[in-house]
XYZ file of C-alpha atoms in Angstrom:
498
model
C 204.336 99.298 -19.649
C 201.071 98.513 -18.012
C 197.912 99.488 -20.186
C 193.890 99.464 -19.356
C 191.606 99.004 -21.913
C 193.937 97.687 -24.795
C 191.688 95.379 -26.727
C 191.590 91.792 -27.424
C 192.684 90.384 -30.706
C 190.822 91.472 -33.225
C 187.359 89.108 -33.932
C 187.861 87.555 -30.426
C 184.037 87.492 -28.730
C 186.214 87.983 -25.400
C 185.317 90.227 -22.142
C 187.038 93.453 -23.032
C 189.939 94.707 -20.722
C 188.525 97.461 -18.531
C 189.935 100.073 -16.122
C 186.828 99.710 -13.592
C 188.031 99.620 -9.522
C 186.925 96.895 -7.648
C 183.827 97.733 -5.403
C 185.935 98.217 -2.727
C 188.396 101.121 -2.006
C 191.476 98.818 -1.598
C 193.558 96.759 -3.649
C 195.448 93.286 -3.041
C 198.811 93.658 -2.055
C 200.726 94.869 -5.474
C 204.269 93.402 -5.560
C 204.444 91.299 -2.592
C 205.105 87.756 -4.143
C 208.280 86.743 -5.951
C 209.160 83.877 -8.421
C 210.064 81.980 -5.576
C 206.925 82.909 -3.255
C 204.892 81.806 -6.452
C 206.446 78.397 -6.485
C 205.829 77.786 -2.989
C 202.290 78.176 -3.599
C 201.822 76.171 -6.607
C 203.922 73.388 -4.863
C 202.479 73.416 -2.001
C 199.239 72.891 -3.106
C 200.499 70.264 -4.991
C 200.882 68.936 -1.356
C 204.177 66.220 -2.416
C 204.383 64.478 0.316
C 200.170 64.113 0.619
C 200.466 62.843 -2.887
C 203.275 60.455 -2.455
C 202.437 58.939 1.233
C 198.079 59.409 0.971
C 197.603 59.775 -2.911
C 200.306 57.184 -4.418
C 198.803 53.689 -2.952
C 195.444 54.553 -4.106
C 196.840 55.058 -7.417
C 198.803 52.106 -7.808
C 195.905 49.779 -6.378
C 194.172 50.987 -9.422
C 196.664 51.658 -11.887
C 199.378 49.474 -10.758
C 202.484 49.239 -12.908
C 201.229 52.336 -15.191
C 200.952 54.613 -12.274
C 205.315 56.096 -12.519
C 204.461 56.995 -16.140
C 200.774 58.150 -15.545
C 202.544 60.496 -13.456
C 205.023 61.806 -16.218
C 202.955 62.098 -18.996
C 200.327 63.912 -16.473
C 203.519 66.513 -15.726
C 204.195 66.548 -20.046
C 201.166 67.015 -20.973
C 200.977 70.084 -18.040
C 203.811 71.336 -19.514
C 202.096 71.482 -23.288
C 199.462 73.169 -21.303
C 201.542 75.880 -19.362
C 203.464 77.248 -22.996
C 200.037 78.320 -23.664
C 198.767 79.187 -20.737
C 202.206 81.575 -19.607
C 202.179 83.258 -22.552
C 198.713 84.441 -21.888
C 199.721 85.571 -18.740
C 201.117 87.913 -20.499
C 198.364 89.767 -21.624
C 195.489 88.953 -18.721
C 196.071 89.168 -15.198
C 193.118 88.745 -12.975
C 192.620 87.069 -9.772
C 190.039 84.971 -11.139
C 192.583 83.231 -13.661
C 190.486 80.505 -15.434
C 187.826 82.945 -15.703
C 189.845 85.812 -17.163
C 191.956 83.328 -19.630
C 188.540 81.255 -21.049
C 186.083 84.960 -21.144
C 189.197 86.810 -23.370
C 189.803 83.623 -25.662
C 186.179 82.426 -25.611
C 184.029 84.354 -24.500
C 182.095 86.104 -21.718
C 179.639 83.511 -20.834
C 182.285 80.665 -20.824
C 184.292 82.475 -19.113
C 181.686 83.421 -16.299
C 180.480 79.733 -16.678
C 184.003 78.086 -15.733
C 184.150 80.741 -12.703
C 181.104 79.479 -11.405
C 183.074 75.566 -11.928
C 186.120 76.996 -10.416
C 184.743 78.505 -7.481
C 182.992 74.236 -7.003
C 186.193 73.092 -7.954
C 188.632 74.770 -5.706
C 185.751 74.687 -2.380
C 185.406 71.090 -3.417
C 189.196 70.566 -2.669
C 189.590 72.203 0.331
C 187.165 70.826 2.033
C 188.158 67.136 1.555
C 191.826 68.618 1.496
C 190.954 70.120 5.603
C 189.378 66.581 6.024
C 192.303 64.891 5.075
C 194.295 67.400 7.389
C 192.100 66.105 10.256
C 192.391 62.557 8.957
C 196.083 62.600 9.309
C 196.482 64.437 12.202
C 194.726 61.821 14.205
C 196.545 58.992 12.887
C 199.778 60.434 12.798
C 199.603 61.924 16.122
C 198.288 58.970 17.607
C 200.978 56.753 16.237
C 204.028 58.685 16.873
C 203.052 60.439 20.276
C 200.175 58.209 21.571
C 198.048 61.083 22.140
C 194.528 60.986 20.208
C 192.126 63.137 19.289
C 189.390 62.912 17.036
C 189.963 63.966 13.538
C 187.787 66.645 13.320
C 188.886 68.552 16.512
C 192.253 68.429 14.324
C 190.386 69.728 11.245
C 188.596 72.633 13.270
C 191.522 74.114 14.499
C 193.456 73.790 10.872
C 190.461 75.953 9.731
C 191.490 78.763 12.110
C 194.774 78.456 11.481
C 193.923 78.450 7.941
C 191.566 81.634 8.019
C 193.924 83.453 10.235
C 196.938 82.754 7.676
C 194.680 83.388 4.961
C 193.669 87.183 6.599
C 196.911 88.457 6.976
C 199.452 89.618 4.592
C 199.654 87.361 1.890
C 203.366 86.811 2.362
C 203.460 85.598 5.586
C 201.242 82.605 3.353
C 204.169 81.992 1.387
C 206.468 81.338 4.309
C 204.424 79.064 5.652
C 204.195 77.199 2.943
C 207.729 77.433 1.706
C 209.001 76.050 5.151
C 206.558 72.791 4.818
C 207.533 72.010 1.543
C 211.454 72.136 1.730
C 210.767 69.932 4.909
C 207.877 67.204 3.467
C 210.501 67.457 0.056
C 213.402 66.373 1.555
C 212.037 63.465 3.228
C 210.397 62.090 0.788
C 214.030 62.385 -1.127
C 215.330 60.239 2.024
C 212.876 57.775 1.048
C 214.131 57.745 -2.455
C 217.895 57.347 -1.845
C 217.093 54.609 0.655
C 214.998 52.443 -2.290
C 217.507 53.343 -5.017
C 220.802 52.674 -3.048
C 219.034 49.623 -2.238
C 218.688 48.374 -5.627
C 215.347 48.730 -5.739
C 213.903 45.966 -3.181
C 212.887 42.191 -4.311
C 213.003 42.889 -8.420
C 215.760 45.162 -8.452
C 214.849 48.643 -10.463
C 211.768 48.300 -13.072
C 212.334 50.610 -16.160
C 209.743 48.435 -17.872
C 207.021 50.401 -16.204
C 207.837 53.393 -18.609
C 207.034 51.683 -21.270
C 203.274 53.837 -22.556
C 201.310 50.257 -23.289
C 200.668 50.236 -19.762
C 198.405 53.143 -20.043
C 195.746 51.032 -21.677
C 195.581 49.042 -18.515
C 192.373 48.594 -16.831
C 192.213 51.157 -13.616
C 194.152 54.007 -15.196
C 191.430 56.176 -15.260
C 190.806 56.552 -11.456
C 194.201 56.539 -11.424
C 194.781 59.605 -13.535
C 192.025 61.674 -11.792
C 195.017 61.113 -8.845
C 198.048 61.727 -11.126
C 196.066 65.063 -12.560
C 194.924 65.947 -9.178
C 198.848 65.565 -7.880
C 199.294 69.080 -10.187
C 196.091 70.780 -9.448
C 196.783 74.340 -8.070
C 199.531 74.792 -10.336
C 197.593 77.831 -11.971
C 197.821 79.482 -9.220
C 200.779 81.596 -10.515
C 198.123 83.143 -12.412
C 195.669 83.369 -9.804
C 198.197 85.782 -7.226
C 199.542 87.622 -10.519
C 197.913 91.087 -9.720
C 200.073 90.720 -6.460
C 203.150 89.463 -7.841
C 206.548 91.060 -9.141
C 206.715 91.665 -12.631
C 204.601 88.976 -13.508
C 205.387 89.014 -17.031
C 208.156 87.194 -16.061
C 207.754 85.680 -12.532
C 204.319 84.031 -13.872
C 205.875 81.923 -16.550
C 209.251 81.501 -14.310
C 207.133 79.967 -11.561
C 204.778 77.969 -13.747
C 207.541 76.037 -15.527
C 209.320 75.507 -12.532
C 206.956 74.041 -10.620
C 205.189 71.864 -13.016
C 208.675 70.577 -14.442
C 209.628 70.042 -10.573
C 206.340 68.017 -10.029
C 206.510 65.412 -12.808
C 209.715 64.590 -12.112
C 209.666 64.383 -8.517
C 206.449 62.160 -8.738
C 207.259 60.368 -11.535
C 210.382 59.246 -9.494
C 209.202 58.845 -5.857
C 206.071 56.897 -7.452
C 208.651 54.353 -9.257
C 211.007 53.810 -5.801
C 207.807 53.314 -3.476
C 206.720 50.638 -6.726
C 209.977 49.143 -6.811
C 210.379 49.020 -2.727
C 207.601 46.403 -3.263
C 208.591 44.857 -6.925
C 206.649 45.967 -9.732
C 204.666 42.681 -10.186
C 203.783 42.835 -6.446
C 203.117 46.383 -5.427
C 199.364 46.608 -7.076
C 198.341 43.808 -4.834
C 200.005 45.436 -1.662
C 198.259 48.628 -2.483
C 194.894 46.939 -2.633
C 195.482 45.285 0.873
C 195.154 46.048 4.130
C 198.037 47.681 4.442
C 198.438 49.322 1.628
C 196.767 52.770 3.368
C 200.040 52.795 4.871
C 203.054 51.180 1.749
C 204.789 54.525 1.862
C 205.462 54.382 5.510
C 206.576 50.912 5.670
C 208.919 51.475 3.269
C 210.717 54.301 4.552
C 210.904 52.223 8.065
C 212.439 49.312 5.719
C 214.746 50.958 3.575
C 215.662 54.075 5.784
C 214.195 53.092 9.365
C 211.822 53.560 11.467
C 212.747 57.580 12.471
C 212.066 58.376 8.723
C 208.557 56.722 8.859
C 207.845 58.673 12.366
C 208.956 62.008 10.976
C 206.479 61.407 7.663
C 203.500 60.786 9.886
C 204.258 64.181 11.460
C 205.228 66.033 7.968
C 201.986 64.687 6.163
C 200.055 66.766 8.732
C 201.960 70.007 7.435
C 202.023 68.972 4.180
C 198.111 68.167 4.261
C 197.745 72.225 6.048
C 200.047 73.231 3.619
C 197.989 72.339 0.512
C 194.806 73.395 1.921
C 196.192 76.989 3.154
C 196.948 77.281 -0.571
C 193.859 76.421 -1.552
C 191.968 78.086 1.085
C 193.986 81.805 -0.379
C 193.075 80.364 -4.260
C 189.491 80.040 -3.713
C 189.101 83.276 -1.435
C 190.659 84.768 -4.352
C 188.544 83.890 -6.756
C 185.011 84.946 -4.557
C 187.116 88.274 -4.433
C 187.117 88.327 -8.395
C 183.939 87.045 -9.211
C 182.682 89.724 -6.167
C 184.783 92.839 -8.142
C 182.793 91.237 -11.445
C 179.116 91.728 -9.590
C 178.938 87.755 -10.739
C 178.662 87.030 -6.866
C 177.565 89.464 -3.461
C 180.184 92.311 -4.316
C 180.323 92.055 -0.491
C 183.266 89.513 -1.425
C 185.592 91.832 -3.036
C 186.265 93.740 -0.037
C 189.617 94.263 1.077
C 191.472 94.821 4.660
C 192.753 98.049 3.878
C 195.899 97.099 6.424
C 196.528 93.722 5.703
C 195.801 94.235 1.922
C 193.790 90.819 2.480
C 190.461 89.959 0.944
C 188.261 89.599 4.147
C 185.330 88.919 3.433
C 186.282 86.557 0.884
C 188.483 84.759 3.386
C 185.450 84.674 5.915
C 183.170 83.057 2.840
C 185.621 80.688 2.214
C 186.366 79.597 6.142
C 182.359 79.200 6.099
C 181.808 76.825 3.208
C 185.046 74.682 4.468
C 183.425 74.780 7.957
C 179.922 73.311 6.580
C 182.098 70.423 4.898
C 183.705 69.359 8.145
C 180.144 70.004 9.915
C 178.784 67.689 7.444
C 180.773 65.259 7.341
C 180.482 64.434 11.270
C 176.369 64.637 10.622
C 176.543 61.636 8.421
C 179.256 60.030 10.199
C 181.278 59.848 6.992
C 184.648 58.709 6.655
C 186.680 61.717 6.303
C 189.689 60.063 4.064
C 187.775 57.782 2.030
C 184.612 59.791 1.573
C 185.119 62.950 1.882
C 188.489 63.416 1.121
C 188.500 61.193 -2.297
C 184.841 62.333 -3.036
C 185.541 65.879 -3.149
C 188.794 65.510 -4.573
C 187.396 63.821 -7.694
C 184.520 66.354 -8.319
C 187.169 69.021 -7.800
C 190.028 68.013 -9.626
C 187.575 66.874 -12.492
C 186.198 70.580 -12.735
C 189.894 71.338 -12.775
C 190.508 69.510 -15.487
C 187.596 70.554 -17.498
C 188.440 74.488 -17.025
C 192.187 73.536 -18.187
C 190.831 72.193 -21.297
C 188.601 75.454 -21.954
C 191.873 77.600 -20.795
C 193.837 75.346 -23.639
C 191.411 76.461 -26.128
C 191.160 79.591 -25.333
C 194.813 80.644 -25.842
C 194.435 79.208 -29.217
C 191.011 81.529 -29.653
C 193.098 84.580 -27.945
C 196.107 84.102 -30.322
C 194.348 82.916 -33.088
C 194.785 85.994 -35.607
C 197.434 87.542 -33.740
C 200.150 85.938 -32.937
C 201.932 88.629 -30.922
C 205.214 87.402 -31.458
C 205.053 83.676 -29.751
C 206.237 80.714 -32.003
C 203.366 78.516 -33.343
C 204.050 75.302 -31.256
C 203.614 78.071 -28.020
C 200.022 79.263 -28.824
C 198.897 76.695 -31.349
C 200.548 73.712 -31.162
C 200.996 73.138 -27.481
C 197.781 74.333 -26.692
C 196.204 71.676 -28.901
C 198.251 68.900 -27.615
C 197.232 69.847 -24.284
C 193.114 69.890 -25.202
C 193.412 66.707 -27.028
C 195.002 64.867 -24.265
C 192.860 66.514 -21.085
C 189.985 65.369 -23.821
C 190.912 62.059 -23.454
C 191.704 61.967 -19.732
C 188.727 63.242 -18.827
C 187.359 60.805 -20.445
C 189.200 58.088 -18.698
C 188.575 59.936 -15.643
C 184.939 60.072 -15.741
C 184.742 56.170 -17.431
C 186.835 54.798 -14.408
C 185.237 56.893 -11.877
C 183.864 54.048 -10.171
C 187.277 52.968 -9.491
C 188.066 55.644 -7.028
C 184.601 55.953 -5.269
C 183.926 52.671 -4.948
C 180.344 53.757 -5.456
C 177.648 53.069 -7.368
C 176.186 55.228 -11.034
C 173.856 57.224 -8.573
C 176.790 58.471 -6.356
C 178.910 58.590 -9.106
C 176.548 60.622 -10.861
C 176.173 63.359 -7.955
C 179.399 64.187 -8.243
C 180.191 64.389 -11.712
C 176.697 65.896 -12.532
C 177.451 69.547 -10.454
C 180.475 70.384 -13.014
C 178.332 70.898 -16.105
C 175.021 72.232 -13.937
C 176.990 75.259 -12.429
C 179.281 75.828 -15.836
C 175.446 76.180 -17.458
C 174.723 78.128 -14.911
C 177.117 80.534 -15.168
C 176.335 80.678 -18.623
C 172.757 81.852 -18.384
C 174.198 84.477 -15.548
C 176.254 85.885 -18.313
C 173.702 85.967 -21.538
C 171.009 87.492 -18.455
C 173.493 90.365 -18.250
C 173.877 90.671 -21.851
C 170.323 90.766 -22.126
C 169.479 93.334 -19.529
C 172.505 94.773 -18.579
C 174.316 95.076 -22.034
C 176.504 98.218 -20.865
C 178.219 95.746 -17.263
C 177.778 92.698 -20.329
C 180.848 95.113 -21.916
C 182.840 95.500 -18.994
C 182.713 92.094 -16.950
C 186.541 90.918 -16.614
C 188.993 93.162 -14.933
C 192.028 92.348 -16.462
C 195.523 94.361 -16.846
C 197.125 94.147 -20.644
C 200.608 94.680 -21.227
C 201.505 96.374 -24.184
C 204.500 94.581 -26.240
């Protein structure tokens, strides 16, 4: 049974559960997505193929025979995070997840603070994610057909496509994206059998790289800001649970699926495109000149040259893919932080017909449209600038809201267990903050690695995570101040009773 206005465990400083409507007169689509819709989105973004083909070379150049297990443990330590995080789905749906989860187990000004990082985050990925698109589509285009165009023509008619998929029913979203992923999936799986049935190319198969003293190899941070960022979107499942099926169960369903798909899947495509090269050798390929392109060399090797043709094409899809999931995430959350009166409550209207938040939508074709614009006024390269730039300020912001959302299931659960076993809301929880702790860490210590820049650039990027978090902070404790009445209602949530 669905309840309004149940409180939060008792001594939590958290935003209390409220019954207010949206500013608006409509509602996002209420039962549309499935278990199975949900893990199309989360996967999706995940982008596998974009990961494997434009992620995984990067990663090895800079990780080199860590990268297969930087992978896994990324995906375990995920999954410590998810036992929390699921069973707080439980209890607080909102379409503004991270915000919702860190403002009922930490309270209100967190939580408004990591909305403010989440809505940088998650604009921050699609726009080098719709650069990428571009990026791809002119390369892959080029070499299979021989017909070019230049990458941003690509990227400017993604972002229609994008905005037009992202104003219509939501489901029509998850077909979309369920279609590209079964199709970028099972190539990459072609890939695979063709290394493994091989034997593994010039050193046969490597199981050595499993072994965990790689990790304190030099390089692993940049790498891991690439193994984390393979995951990023998997909270999604919370993001679309005011429009999914009984979410009390398809939430946690989808979340465990998909993660537990993820780190295997990488973990194992990651070793076979390592092994297609020998593990002693592939770091060095990766940091060549053609290591850009390792992935699809290897599938013309070991499977032939069709296979490599067919990825260039399916990276494109799988590159629109990830940023149509995006591009509905981040709309999502200016339609939650709109209903909140934390941003223009212009934002949280919604299509009454498609059930769609417009304006949202509209915001977030905007801000991906200034990126692109941009990135073609400083003649920027839209892969290696734009795409890994934004990527790392994104997926670090990620990663910094994941650690708050760890701690706040402990802070939510912590004098009421409400049935859940210890190691779900205490122990896994802390597993998971100690070890995105220490990855950021790594992250932000190696970030040099993956810009190739120097401290100042560095800096910019890393610098806009804790301004806007602060930010959002003095936002909040203004509304306490002034406003102490809205203070007691910000987060919309629904609670379901036990």
């Amino acid at each position: 049974m669905t309840m309004h206005g149940t409180p939060p465990p008792p001594g939590a400083d958290a935003a209390v559960p409220t019954s207010s409507a949206p500013t608006d007169e409509g509602h996002l689509t209420r039962g549309a997505i499935g278990t199975g819709d949900l893990v199309f989105f989360v996967v999706a973004a995940a982008a596998p193929l974009t990961v494997i083909a434009g992620g995984a070379p990067l990663a090895i150049g800079m990780g080199g025979k860590a990268t297969p297990f930087g992978y896994f443990v990324s995906g375990l330590l995920l999954m410590c995070f998810a036992a929390g995080f699921t069973a707080m789905s439980r209890y607080v749906r909102n379409a503004g997840a991270f915000y919702a989860y860190i403002g009922q187990g930490i309270g209100r000004p967190a939580g408004v603070g990591a909305a403010y990082v989440a809505i940088l985050a998650y604009n921050m990925v699609e726009v080098g994610l719709l650069a990428g698109f571009g990026f791809f589509a002119e390369t892959g285009i080029d070499s299979v057909f021989g017909f070019h165009m230049v990458w941003w023509a690509w990227s400017l008619i993604g972002l229609v496509a994008i905005g037009a998929l992202g104003y219509l029913k939501v489901t029509l979203s998850a077909k979309v994206l369920g279609v590209a992923l079964v199709l970028e999936c099972l190539i990459l799986l072609v890939l695979d059998g063709g290394i493994f049935a091989d034997g593994g190319g010039p050193q046969g198969l490597d199981f050595t790289v499993f072994n965990p003293s790689h990790l304190g190899d030099s390089g692993v941070g940049g790498m891991f800001v690439l193994a984390i960022g393979a995951f990023v979107g998997f909270e999604a499942t919370a993001i679309y649970a005011e429009e999914a099926k009984d979410p009390a169960r398809s939430v946690p369903r989808a979340t465990y699926i998909a993660v537990g798909f993820l780190g295997i899947f990488y973990a194992f495509s990651v070793w076979m495109v390592l092994n297609a090269y020998g593990s002693d050798n592939a770091q060095a390929v990766a940091q060549g000149e053609g290591g850009p392109d390792m992935v699809y060399t290897a599938a013309g090797h070991f499977v032939g040259q069709w296979a490599s043709d067919t990825m260039h094409v399916l990276i494109i899809t799988s590159a629109f893919a990830a940023t149509l999931a995006f591009h509905n995430g981040a709309a999502r959350y200016f339609y939650a932080m709109g209903r909140e009166g934390l941003m223009p409550r212009k934002l949280a209207t919604i299509d009454r017909r498609m059930e769609s938040p417009v304006v949202a939508v509209v915001a977030q074709s905007a801000l991906a449209l200034i990126g692109v614009l941009v990135t073609i006024a400083v003649d920027a390269d839209p892969y290696m600038i734009t795409f890994l730039w934004t990527n790392a300020t994104g997926i670090l912001g990620v990663m910094a809201m994941q650690l708050l959302a760890a701690l706040a299931v402990i802070g939510y659960f912590r004098k009421d267990r409400r049935g859940f076993p210890v190691w779900r809301v205490v122990v896994a929880p802390i597993v998971a903050a100690v070890g995105l702790g220490y990855m950021i860490y790594k992250v932000v210590d190696g970030f040099d690695m993956l810009t190739a820049s120097g401290d100042s650039t560095n800096a910019a990027l890393i610098v806009p995570i804790p301004v806007v978090f602060v930010i959002g902070v003095v936002v909040a404790l203004s509304i306490r101040a002034r406003q102490p009445e809205r203070y007691a209602k910000l987060t919309t949530v629904d609670v379901e009773r036990d």
